[in-house]
Amino acid sequence: MKFKTLLPLFLLVLICTWNQPVILAGSPTTDSASTATVSGVVKFEGKVPAAAPISMAADPSCAKQHSAPALNQDVVTDGKGGLQNVIVFVADGLGDRTFDQPTQPVVIDQKGCLYQPHVVAMQANQPLELVNHDPTSHNIHPMPTNNREWNKAELPGTKAEETFSREEIAIPLKCNIHPWMRGYIAVFKHPFFAVTKPDGSFDLRGLPPGTYVIKAWQEKLGTSTQTITVGANETKAVDFVFKARH
């Protein structure tokens, strides 16, 4: 008798939960109403250092791809001081949350004997694809301090794929054949990072509500830090300002 009384209740619970999503451990929430966004702009204040021209005379196949001398990308700004190629990321506040790495590769093109883009960011164990569009060979050589160092020759028209297993901000990248070729790769254990656009803007989306340490890293200007608190479905503005180092 007791079984007959409980059976309808059991069936009702089963029906109500049958179509509910299963959230796997380590998966970020997809409910946009429960997450937060941090948006802002990184700016350079003061006189912008002049970009030095790059001499490619050592390899004429590189030089002839440029109608005017290529310029170094140490500090790149727009007309309003927006600072490009800055890595903005969550440095603390995520606790022991874990996140699956993307399967889509981050791509660095070798074109005009330059790394394009100059700065990239990715998650640990996410594929990194390096493509040689140049008519000359390159030698890809990242120089990490917290990951495995590797060094690969790459013929024209070919590509190489690698991964980095540990967080590191940021890994210098060079070409042993063309010493002017330099770039940076930042590796994170979470997905909350961005590289600033040409106008210096960035967005960190999908953050769980909480208090976070947000850092901005620039290859020549160092690091700037802010602490913020964001609630569910909140967008908070956070701006950073860098000045020339003397």
XYZ file of N, CA and C in Angstrom:
738
model
N 0.843 -1.197 0.000
C 0.000 0.000 0.000
C 0.884 1.256 0.000
N 1.906 1.212 0.850
C 2.824 2.335 0.923
C 3.519 2.551 -0.415
N 3.883 1.461 -1.099
C 4.553 1.546 -2.397
C 3.650 2.219 -3.420
N 2.342 1.841 -3.420
C 1.393 2.427 -4.374
C 1.222 3.926 -4.121
N 1.345 4.345 -2.879
C 1.190 5.765 -2.546
C 2.393 6.576 -3.035
N 3.601 5.990 -2.912
C 4.818 6.705 -3.284
C 5.115 6.659 -4.780
N 4.575 5.662 -5.501
C 4.879 5.492 -6.917
C 4.519 6.724 -7.753
N 3.313 7.305 -7.615
C 2.997 8.503 -8.417
C 3.952 9.663 -8.124
N 4.348 9.818 -6.867
C 5.275 10.893 -6.514
C 6.634 10.676 -7.167
N 7.095 9.427 -7.179
C 8.372 9.090 -7.812
C 8.340 9.387 -9.311
N 7.235 9.022 -9.961
C 7.094 9.254 -11.396
C 7.060 10.744 -11.709
N 6.420 11.533 -10.851
C 6.347 12.977 -11.055
C 7.739 13.608 -10.986
N 8.533 13.196 -10.000
C 9.900 13.713 -9.860
C 10.734 13.323 -11.067
N 10.571 12.079 -11.541
C 11.334 11.588 -12.686
C 11.026 12.395 -13.927
N 9.749 12.698 -14.154
C 9.341 13.451 -15.335
C 9.881 14.870 -15.286
N 9.848 15.499 -14.105
C 10.279 16.887 -13.962
C 11.785 17.051 -14.162
N 12.543 16.024 -13.851
C 14.003 16.134 -13.941
C 14.566 15.524 -15.213
N 13.734 14.862 -16.000
C 14.227 14.120 -17.171
C 14.944 15.027 -18.169
N 14.385 16.225 -18.432
C 14.944 17.112 -19.441
C 15.846 18.202 -18.883
N 16.220 18.103 -17.617
C 17.090 19.115 -17.035
C 18.517 18.895 -17.507
N 19.273 19.988 -17.788
C 20.657 19.831 -18.251
C 21.553 19.283 -17.156
N 22.541 18.524 -17.579
C 23.535 18.002 -16.658
C 24.764 18.899 -16.747
N 25.177 19.498 -15.631
C 26.330 20.380 -15.612
C 27.531 19.590 -15.093
N 28.513 19.446 -15.962
C 29.688 18.670 -15.607
C 30.632 19.506 -14.765
N 31.346 18.855 -13.875
C 32.324 19.554 -13.040
C 33.380 20.188 -13.927
N 33.699 21.442 -13.646
C 34.708 22.146 -14.424
C 34.159 22.900 -15.606
N 32.884 22.739 -15.940
C 32.310 23.460 -17.062
C 31.787 24.806 -16.604
N 32.161 25.920 -17.276
C 31.625 27.212 -16.888
C 30.143 27.286 -17.157
N 29.421 28.029 -16.337
C 27.993 28.159 -16.523
C 27.665 28.835 -17.839
N 26.560 28.458 -18.464
C 26.131 29.080 -19.710
C 24.917 29.964 -19.490
N 24.484 30.116 -18.256
C 23.344 30.959 -17.938
C 23.820 32.398 -17.835
N 23.590 33.192 -18.910
C 24.110 34.549 -18.951
C 23.524 35.420 -17.855
N 22.332 35.065 -17.352
C 21.705 35.860 -16.304
C 22.435 35.726 -14.975
N 23.264 34.698 -14.828
C 23.951 34.482 -13.553
C 25.423 34.856 -13.607
N 25.892 35.372 -14.773
C 27.304 35.710 -14.904
C 27.492 37.213 -15.053
N 28.742 37.629 -14.981
C 29.086 39.048 -15.026
C 30.071 39.309 -16.159
N 30.202 40.591 -16.514
C 31.132 41.024 -17.549
C 31.976 42.180 -17.023
N 33.255 42.117 -17.327
C 34.164 43.233 -17.025
C 34.632 43.790 -18.367
N 34.374 45.069 -18.597
C 34.761 45.724 -19.846
C 35.555 46.976 -19.536
N 36.421 47.351 -20.459
C 37.177 48.572 -20.232
C 38.100 48.900 -21.379
N 38.951 49.878 -21.116
C 39.925 50.345 -22.101
C 41.268 50.513 -21.398
N 42.320 50.104 -22.085
C 43.679 50.332 -21.599
C 44.272 51.475 -22.414
N 44.792 52.478 -21.730
C 45.332 53.658 -22.407
C 46.779 53.907 -22.024
N 47.461 54.599 -22.923
C 48.824 55.057 -22.665
C 48.772 56.551 -22.419
N 49.404 56.990 -21.330
C 49.405 58.409 -20.975
C 50.807 58.971 -21.157
N 50.892 60.103 -21.869
C 52.192 60.714 -22.113
C 52.613 60.565 -23.556
N 53.871 60.877 -23.813
C 54.409 60.797 -25.167
C 54.694 59.347 -25.531
N 54.102 58.907 -26.621
C 54.271 57.516 -27.056
C 55.672 57.336 -27.634
N 56.410 56.317 -27.197
C 57.737 56.074 -27.768
C 57.648 55.833 -29.271
N 58.563 56.431 -29.998
C 58.567 56.257 -31.456
C 58.885 54.808 -31.809
N 58.117 54.272 -32.749
C 58.349 52.891 -33.196
C 59.553 52.856 -34.119
N 60.517 52.017 -33.796
C 61.746 51.931 -34.589
C 61.520 51.085 -35.833
N 62.082 51.491 -36.973
C 61.971 50.655 -38.181
C 62.784 49.380 -38.034
N 62.286 48.327 -38.659
C 62.950 47.024 -38.603
C 63.749 46.819 -39.883
N 65.026 46.510 -39.742
C 65.858 46.211 -40.905
C 65.734 44.724 -41.252
N 65.274 44.450 -42.469
C 65.161 43.075 -42.949
C 66.161 42.797 -44.060
N 67.225 43.598 -44.098
C 68.206 43.475 -45.175
C 68.856 42.101 -45.209
N 68.879 41.400 -44.082
C 69.526 40.080 -44.039
C 68.785 39.049 -44.881
N 67.514 39.302 -45.173
C 66.744 38.365 -45.995
C 65.892 39.171 -46.968
N 66.362 39.349 -48.216
C 65.625 40.154 -49.201
C 64.197 39.662 -49.454
N 63.944 38.362 -49.272
C 62.590 37.847 -49.495
C 61.619 38.391 -48.458
N 62.147 38.779 -47.298
C 61.321 39.411 -46.268
C 61.109 40.884 -46.595
N 62.218 41.575 -46.915
C 62.165 43.020 -47.140
C 61.246 43.384 -48.292
N 61.248 42.594 -49.350
C 60.464 42.973 -50.528
C 58.955 42.811 -50.331
N 58.549 42.221 -49.226
C 57.117 42.103 -48.938
C 56.540 43.378 -48.318
N 57.408 44.364 -48.043
C 56.965 45.598 -47.406
C 57.281 46.786 -48.302
N 56.269 47.578 -48.623
C 56.483 48.770 -49.444
C 57.195 49.874 -48.667
N 57.065 49.837 -47.344
C 57.779 50.753 -46.453
C 58.338 49.920 -45.303
N 59.365 50.411 -44.630
C 59.945 49.613 -43.533
C 58.898 49.250 -42.484
N 58.892 47.979 -42.068
C 58.013 47.562 -40.967
C 58.524 48.179 -39.673
N 57.606 48.425 -38.732
C 57.959 49.039 -37.461
C 57.808 48.048 -36.325
N 58.635 48.202 -35.283
C 58.480 47.308 -34.143
C 57.150 47.583 -33.444
N 56.690 46.597 -32.686
C 55.369 46.669 -32.056
C 55.466 46.679 -30.535
N 56.535 47.267 -30.027
C 56.736 47.302 -28.574
C 55.605 48.043 -27.866
N 55.224 49.208 -28.371
C 54.125 50.004 -27.820
C 53.306 50.523 -28.992
N 52.070 50.036 -29.137
C 51.217 50.402 -30.262
C 49.941 51.050 -29.726
N 49.675 52.285 -30.161
C 48.484 53.007 -29.710
C 47.704 53.538 -30.903
N 46.430 53.897 -30.634
C 45.652 54.596 -31.656
C 45.744 56.102 -31.400
N 44.976 56.875 -32.152
C 45.051 58.324 -32.033
C 44.552 58.876 -30.715
N 43.836 58.073 -29.943
C 43.299 58.530 -28.662
C 44.028 57.930 -27.465
N 45.144 57.283 -27.720
C 45.924 56.710 -26.628
C 45.547 55.289 -26.262
N 44.585 54.693 -26.983
C 44.237 53.304 -26.723
C 45.422 52.394 -26.976
N 45.722 51.526 -26.039
C 46.939 50.707 -26.078
C 46.604 49.287 -26.536
N 47.168 48.899 -27.658
C 46.940 47.579 -28.248
C 47.903 46.553 -27.669
N 47.550 45.278 -27.806
C 48.430 44.155 -27.432
C 48.695 44.056 -25.937
N 47.747 44.526 -25.129
C 47.834 44.352 -23.680
C 47.000 43.135 -23.294
N 47.532 42.281 -22.443
C 46.789 41.114 -21.978
C 46.107 41.470 -20.662
N 44.772 41.393 -20.650
C 43.990 41.670 -19.446
C 43.389 40.343 -18.985
N 43.520 40.037 -17.684
C 43.125 38.706 -17.240
C 42.762 38.693 -15.762
N 42.023 37.661 -15.380
C 41.726 37.415 -13.969
C 42.946 36.747 -13.354
N 43.540 37.413 -12.359
C 44.735 36.884 -11.705
C 44.405 36.121 -10.432
N 43.253 36.436 -9.811
C 42.874 35.753 -8.581
C 41.373 35.923 -8.366
N 40.763 34.941 -7.686
C 39.350 35.024 -7.343
C 38.504 33.875 -7.847
N 39.070 33.020 -8.683
C 38.308 31.896 -9.229
C 38.341 30.669 -8.324
N 39.129 30.729 -7.255
C 39.194 29.592 -6.338
C 39.740 28.355 -7.015
N 39.114 27.212 -6.712
C 39.595 25.944 -7.271
C 38.775 25.491 -8.468
N 38.054 26.422 -9.104
C 37.293 26.059 -10.308
C 38.251 25.569 -11.401
N 37.783 24.601 -12.158
C 38.555 24.120 -13.295
C 37.719 24.283 -14.559
N 38.404 24.382 -15.701
C 37.728 24.665 -16.962
C 38.310 23.788 -18.061
N 37.434 23.298 -18.934
C 37.890 22.514 -20.080
C 38.597 23.427 -21.072
N 39.647 22.913 -21.696
C 40.358 23.718 -22.686
C 39.634 23.666 -24.031
N 39.647 24.740 -24.809
C 39.031 24.734 -26.140
C 39.786 23.806 -27.089
N 39.073 23.282 -28.063
C 39.718 22.459 -29.097
C 40.098 23.301 -30.313
N 39.501 24.492 -30.448
C 39.829 25.390 -31.555
C 41.231 25.961 -31.343
N 42.117 25.857 -32.331
C 43.483 26.342 -32.113
C 43.581 27.863 -32.133
N 44.538 28.377 -31.394
C 44.977 29.767 -31.542
C 46.009 29.783 -32.667
N 45.866 30.725 -33.594
C 46.706 30.728 -34.794
C 47.621 31.948 -34.806
N 48.903 31.695 -35.039
C 49.881 32.761 -35.281
C 50.377 32.591 -36.716
N 50.202 33.644 -37.511
C 50.695 33.631 -38.884
C 52.085 34.242 -38.939
N 52.950 33.647 -39.745
C 54.245 34.237 -40.063
C 54.117 34.807 -41.470
N 53.967 36.114 -41.533
C 53.659 36.784 -42.792
C 54.448 38.084 -42.865
N 55.159 38.283 -43.961
C 56.029 39.447 -44.044
C 57.173 39.359 -43.064
N 57.502 38.135 -42.653
C 58.560 37.865 -41.669
C 58.289 38.591 -40.355
N 57.017 38.575 -39.962
C 56.563 39.082 -38.676
C 55.578 38.088 -38.095
N 55.460 38.079 -36.766
C 54.429 37.263 -36.124
C 53.134 38.067 -36.078
N 52.074 37.497 -36.624
C 50.775 38.163 -36.655
C 49.704 37.219 -36.107
N 49.057 37.586 -34.989
C 49.270 38.796 -34.206
C 50.559 38.743 -33.388
N 50.945 39.918 -32.910
C 52.179 40.051 -32.141
C 52.041 39.429 -30.750
N 50.837 39.484 -30.181
C 50.561 38.935 -28.853
C 49.307 38.077 -28.933
N 49.360 36.863 -28.396
C 48.185 36.000 -28.325
C 48.038 35.470 -26.903
N 46.811 35.062 -26.576
C 46.531 34.437 -25.279
C 45.712 33.179 -25.517
N 45.914 32.179 -24.680
C 45.279 30.887 -24.873
C 45.181 30.163 -23.533
N 44.416 29.066 -23.521
C 44.344 28.241 -22.325
C 45.388 27.132 -22.375
N 45.754 26.665 -21.211
C 46.680 25.538 -21.133
C 46.093 24.340 -21.876
N 46.928 23.691 -22.661
C 46.583 22.503 -23.460
C 45.681 22.805 -24.651
N 45.412 24.072 -24.912
C 44.711 24.433 -26.143
C 45.706 24.370 -27.299
N 45.291 23.894 -28.473
C 46.247 23.821 -29.588
C 46.718 25.217 -30.023
N 47.995 25.306 -30.336
C 48.589 26.503 -30.921
C 49.080 26.131 -32.310
N 48.620 26.855 -33.309
C 48.979 26.565 -34.698
C 49.805 27.722 -35.249
N 50.965 27.421 -35.785
C 51.843 28.427 -36.373
C 51.972 28.144 -37.858
N 51.577 29.117 -38.683
C 51.501 28.932 -40.132
C 52.528 29.827 -40.816
N 53.313 29.243 -41.729
C 54.323 30.006 -42.462
C 53.786 30.382 -43.838
N 53.412 31.658 -43.986
C 52.932 32.169 -45.271
C 54.062 32.789 -46.098
N 55.263 32.805 -45.553
C 56.381 33.468 -46.224
C 57.076 32.544 -47.224
N 57.786 33.139 -48.196
C 58.529 32.322 -49.164
C 59.884 31.878 -48.638
N 60.111 32.058 -47.350
C 61.369 31.674 -46.733
C 61.098 30.826 -45.491
N 62.102 30.089 -45.064
C 61.940 29.240 -43.881
C 62.037 30.065 -42.603
N 61.398 29.550 -41.549
C 61.483 30.160 -40.231
C 61.891 29.110 -39.211
N 62.288 29.582 -38.047
C 62.607 28.691 -36.942
C 61.854 29.192 -35.713
N 60.834 28.472 -35.287
C 59.962 28.902 -34.197
C 60.578 28.477 -32.873
N 60.776 29.456 -31.977
C 61.485 29.150 -30.736
C 60.867 29.925 -29.566
N 59.843 29.373 -28.906
C 59.357 29.975 -27.668
C 60.341 29.707 -26.531
N 60.418 30.679 -25.598
C 61.388 30.566 -24.501
C 60.673 30.674 -23.157
N 59.970 29.617 -22.758
C 59.205 29.656 -21.507
C 60.086 29.433 -20.288
N 59.541 29.783 -19.125
C 60.208 29.466 -17.857
C 59.411 28.451 -17.056
N 58.140 28.233 -17.433
C 57.280 27.309 -16.682
C 56.705 26.216 -17.566
N 57.156 26.137 -18.816
C 56.684 25.130 -19.760
C 57.875 24.528 -20.493
N 57.591 23.503 -21.272
C 58.640 22.848 -22.059
C 59.077 23.765 -23.205
N 60.380 23.967 -23.309
C 60.920 24.758 -24.419
C 61.037 23.881 -25.660
N 60.717 24.446 -26.812
C 60.877 23.705 -28.060
C 61.343 24.642 -29.159
N 61.783 24.036 -30.241
C 62.431 24.788 -31.311
C 62.173 24.031 -32.610
N 61.428 24.622 -33.527
C 61.036 23.896 -34.737
C 61.339 24.703 -35.991
N 61.958 24.050 -36.970
C 62.127 24.658 -38.287
C 60.821 24.502 -39.055
N 60.501 25.529 -39.849
C 59.245 25.484 -40.600
C 59.484 25.997 -42.023
N 59.265 25.123 -42.989
C 59.463 25.472 -44.395
C 58.322 26.344 -44.896
N 58.530 27.050 -46.020
C 57.452 27.869 -46.586
C 56.195 27.044 -46.865
N 55.044 27.611 -46.539
C 53.773 26.952 -46.827
C 53.400 25.833 -45.885
N 54.110 25.671 -44.782
C 53.800 24.597 -43.839
C 53.292 25.192 -42.525
N 52.843 24.314 -41.638
C 52.385 24.768 -40.331
C 52.831 23.775 -39.266
N 52.904 24.262 -38.040
C 53.277 23.433 -36.895
C 52.228 23.608 -35.810
N 52.034 22.565 -34.998
C 51.070 22.642 -33.900
C 51.725 22.174 -32.610
N 51.490 22.926 -31.555
C 52.049 22.608 -30.244
C 51.044 22.999 -29.168
N 51.353 22.662 -27.920
C 50.548 23.093 -26.779
C 51.490 23.482 -25.640
N 50.930 24.228 -24.672
C 51.625 24.518 -23.426
C 50.747 24.024 -22.289
N 51.318 23.288 -21.358
C 50.507 22.609 -20.350
C 50.314 23.403 -19.066
N 51.100 24.476 -18.873
C 51.028 25.215 -17.615
C 50.856 26.709 -17.852
N 50.251 27.358 -16.870
C 50.018 28.797 -16.967
C 51.344 29.548 -16.983
N 51.419 30.561 -17.850
C 52.626 31.387 -17.920
C 52.314 32.684 -18.666
N 52.681 33.812 -18.037
C 52.349 35.115 -18.610
C 53.596 35.983 -18.608
N 54.217 36.175 -19.731
C 53.916 35.609 -21.031
C 55.208 35.004 -21.572
N 55.078 34.122 -22.544
C 56.215 33.403 -23.109
C 56.763 34.184 -24.305
N 58.034 34.602 -24.268
C 58.623 35.249 -25.447
C 58.758 34.241 -26.594
N 58.515 34.732 -27.801
C 58.605 33.903 -29.004
C 59.568 34.572 -29.974
N 60.496 33.803 -30.530
C 61.434 34.379 -31.487
C 61.667 33.416 -32.644
N 62.298 33.943 -33.689
C 62.732 33.137 -34.830
C 64.251 33.177 -34.847
N 64.879 32.022 -34.817
C 66.337 31.976 -34.789
C 66.971 32.375 -36.121
N 66.181 32.376 -37.200
C 66.700 32.763 -38.511
C 66.575 34.272 -38.719
N 65.467 34.836 -38.254
C 65.197 36.273 -38.428
C 65.083 36.906 -37.037
N 66.152 37.475 -36.513
C 66.174 37.919 -35.112
C 65.198 39.044 -34.778
N 64.680 39.749 -35.787
C 63.708 40.812 -35.505
C 62.311 40.262 -35.243
N 62.091 39.010 -35.543
C 60.764 38.416 -35.340
C 60.585 38.073 -33.860
N 59.676 38.802 -33.210
C 59.407 38.581 -31.786
C 57.907 38.653 -31.524
N 57.461 37.871 -30.580
C 56.061 37.902 -30.166
C 55.936 37.355 -28.759
N 54.688 37.283 -28.275
C 54.439 36.784 -26.914
C 53.204 35.904 -26.898
N 53.274 34.848 -26.087
C 52.162 33.914 -25.906
C 51.859 33.822 -24.420
N 50.642 34.186 -24.027
C 50.215 34.068 -22.629
C 49.343 32.826 -22.484
N 49.593 32.048 -21.450
C 48.875 30.781 -21.231
C 48.166 30.845 -19.881
N 46.875 30.499 -19.874
C 46.065 30.584 -18.664
C 45.391 29.247 -18.368
N 45.051 29.041 -17.093
C 44.331 27.834 -16.687
C 42.825 28.060 -16.651
N 42.380 29.215 -17.135
C 40.957 29.556 -17.175
C 40.678 30.360 -18.458
N 39.412 30.614 -18.784
C 39.105 31.323 -20.039
C 38.892 32.825 -19.894
N 39.216 33.411 -18.754
C 38.880 34.810 -18.511
C 40.090 35.710 -18.763
N 40.343 35.942 -20.046
C 41.457 36.784 -20.477
C 41.101 37.399 -21.825
N 41.827 38.460 -22.188
C 41.620 39.114 -23.479
C 42.885 39.861 -23.858
N 43.097 40.014 -25.164
C 44.153 40.875 -25.684
C 43.467 42.120 -26.229
N 43.930 43.294 -25.807
C 43.235 44.515 -26.199
C 43.247 44.714 -27.713
N 42.148 45.298 -28.192
C 41.971 45.609 -29.612
C 42.769 46.859 -29.972
N 42.783 47.249 -31.252
C 43.541 48.450 -31.650
C 43.162 49.718 -30.889
N 41.918 49.809 -30.398
C 41.516 50.988 -29.626
C 41.739 50.814 -28.124
N 42.368 49.702 -27.725
C 42.663 49.457 -26.310
C 41.537 48.810 -25.527
N 40.433 48.495 -26.182
C 39.277 47.947 -25.464
C 39.410 46.456 -25.228
N 38.672 45.970 -24.213
C 38.663 44.545 -23.894
C 37.349 44.188 -23.202
N 37.016 42.907 -23.210
C 35.854 42.370 -22.499
C 36.233 41.036 -21.879
N 35.861 40.849 -20.619
C 35.955 39.548 -19.957
C 34.533 39.129 -19.640
N 34.019 38.147 -20.364
C 32.610 37.762 -20.252
C 32.454 36.418 -19.545
N 31.261 36.193 -18.983
C 30.937 34.904 -18.395
C 31.519 34.661 -17.030
N 31.931 35.720 -16.329
C 32.521 35.563 -14.996
C 31.465 35.171 -13.970
N 31.728 34.198 -13.121
C 30.844 33.956 -11.981
C 30.875 35.182 -11.058
N 29.764 35.525 -10.421
C 29.784 36.650 -9.486
C 30.846 36.440 -8.408
N 31.537 37.528 -8.035
C 32.568 37.400 -7.011
C 33.509 38.583 -7.013
N 34.558 38.472 -6.222
C 35.598 39.499 -6.129
C 36.854 38.974 -6.813
N 37.421 39.801 -7.691
C 38.535 39.352 -8.517
C 39.666 40.371 -8.541
N 40.873 39.842 -8.675
C 42.030 40.667 -8.994
C 42.203 40.621 -10.510
N 42.128 41.787 -11.150
C 42.271 41.893 -12.598
C 43.615 42.541 -12.897
N 44.390 41.922 -13.769
C 45.698 42.471 -14.138
C 45.742 42.783 -15.626
N 46.540 43.797 -15.941
C 46.839 44.130 -17.334
C 48.352 44.069 -17.510
N 48.803 43.314 -18.512
C 50.237 43.100 -18.759
C 50.619 43.647 -20.125
N 51.714 44.402 -20.161
C 52.233 44.919 -21.429
C 53.726 44.642 -21.482
N 54.202 44.217 -22.630
C 55.567 43.684 -22.730
C 56.663 44.654 -22.312
N 56.471 45.951 -22.512
C 57.488 46.941 -22.160
C 57.107 47.783 -20.941
N 55.824 47.875 -20.637
C 55.345 48.802 -19.614
C 55.008 48.130 -18.293
N 55.070 46.808 -18.245
C 54.860 46.105 -16.983
C 53.420 45.710 -16.738
N 53.023 45.697 -15.465
C 51.720 45.182 -15.054
C 50.991 46.213 -14.190
N 49.687 46.314 -14.401
C 48.821 47.142 -13.566
C 47.726 46.245 -12.997
N 47.298 46.521 -11.748
C 46.380 45.632 -11.037
C 45.222 46.411 -10.433
N 44.022 45.831 -10.507
C 42.849 46.374 -9.829
C 42.050 45.229 -9.221
N 41.363 45.502 -8.118
C 40.466 44.528 -7.489
C 39.030 45.030 -7.636
N 38.155 44.143 -8.099
C 36.764 44.521 -8.329
C 35.833 43.453 -7.766
N 34.580 43.834 -7.558
C 33.525 42.895 -7.179
C 32.386 43.046 -8.176
N 31.927 41.930 -8.725
C 30.834 41.949 -9.697
C 29.734 40.992 -9.238
N 28.486 41.385 -9.507
C 27.344 40.555 -9.171
C 26.771 39.886 -10.394
N 25.774 39.041 -10.188
C 25.121 38.333 -11.293
C 24.497 39.328 -12.266
N 24.704 39.074 -13.549
C 24.131 39.880 -14.622
C 24.598 41.338 -14.572
N 25.786 41.562 -14.009
C 26.317 42.923 -13.896
C 27.466 43.108 -14.881
N 27.532 44.303 -15.474
C 28.671 44.690 -16.297
C 29.392 45.828 -15.599
N 30.666 45.652 -15.349
C 31.438 46.662 -14.627
C 32.565 47.175 -15.508
N 32.742 48.498 -15.493
C 33.810 49.127 -16.275
C 35.091 49.202 -15.451
N 36.179 48.761 -16.049
C 37.499 48.818 -15.419
C 38.488 49.302 -16.472
N 39.118 50.440 -16.222
C 40.097 50.990 -17.156
C 41.492 50.957 -16.537
N 42.495 50.825 -17.404
C 43.886 50.834 -16.971
C 44.637 51.929 -17.719
N 45.616 52.517 -17.050
C 46.453 53.550 -17.650
C 47.913 53.188 -17.427
N 48.682 53.168 -18.524
C 50.120 52.930 -18.449
C 50.842 54.217 -18.825
N 52.007 54.397 -18.221
C 52.868 55.540 -18.536
C 54.234 55.034 -18.967
N 54.943 55.899 -19.688
C 56.274 55.521 -20.153
C 57.190 55.254 -18.981
N 58.030 54.233 -19.123
C 59.031 53.927 -18.108
C 60.301 54.696 -18.400
N 60.953 55.194 -17.366
C 62.179 55.973 -17.534
C 63.364 55.214 -16.962
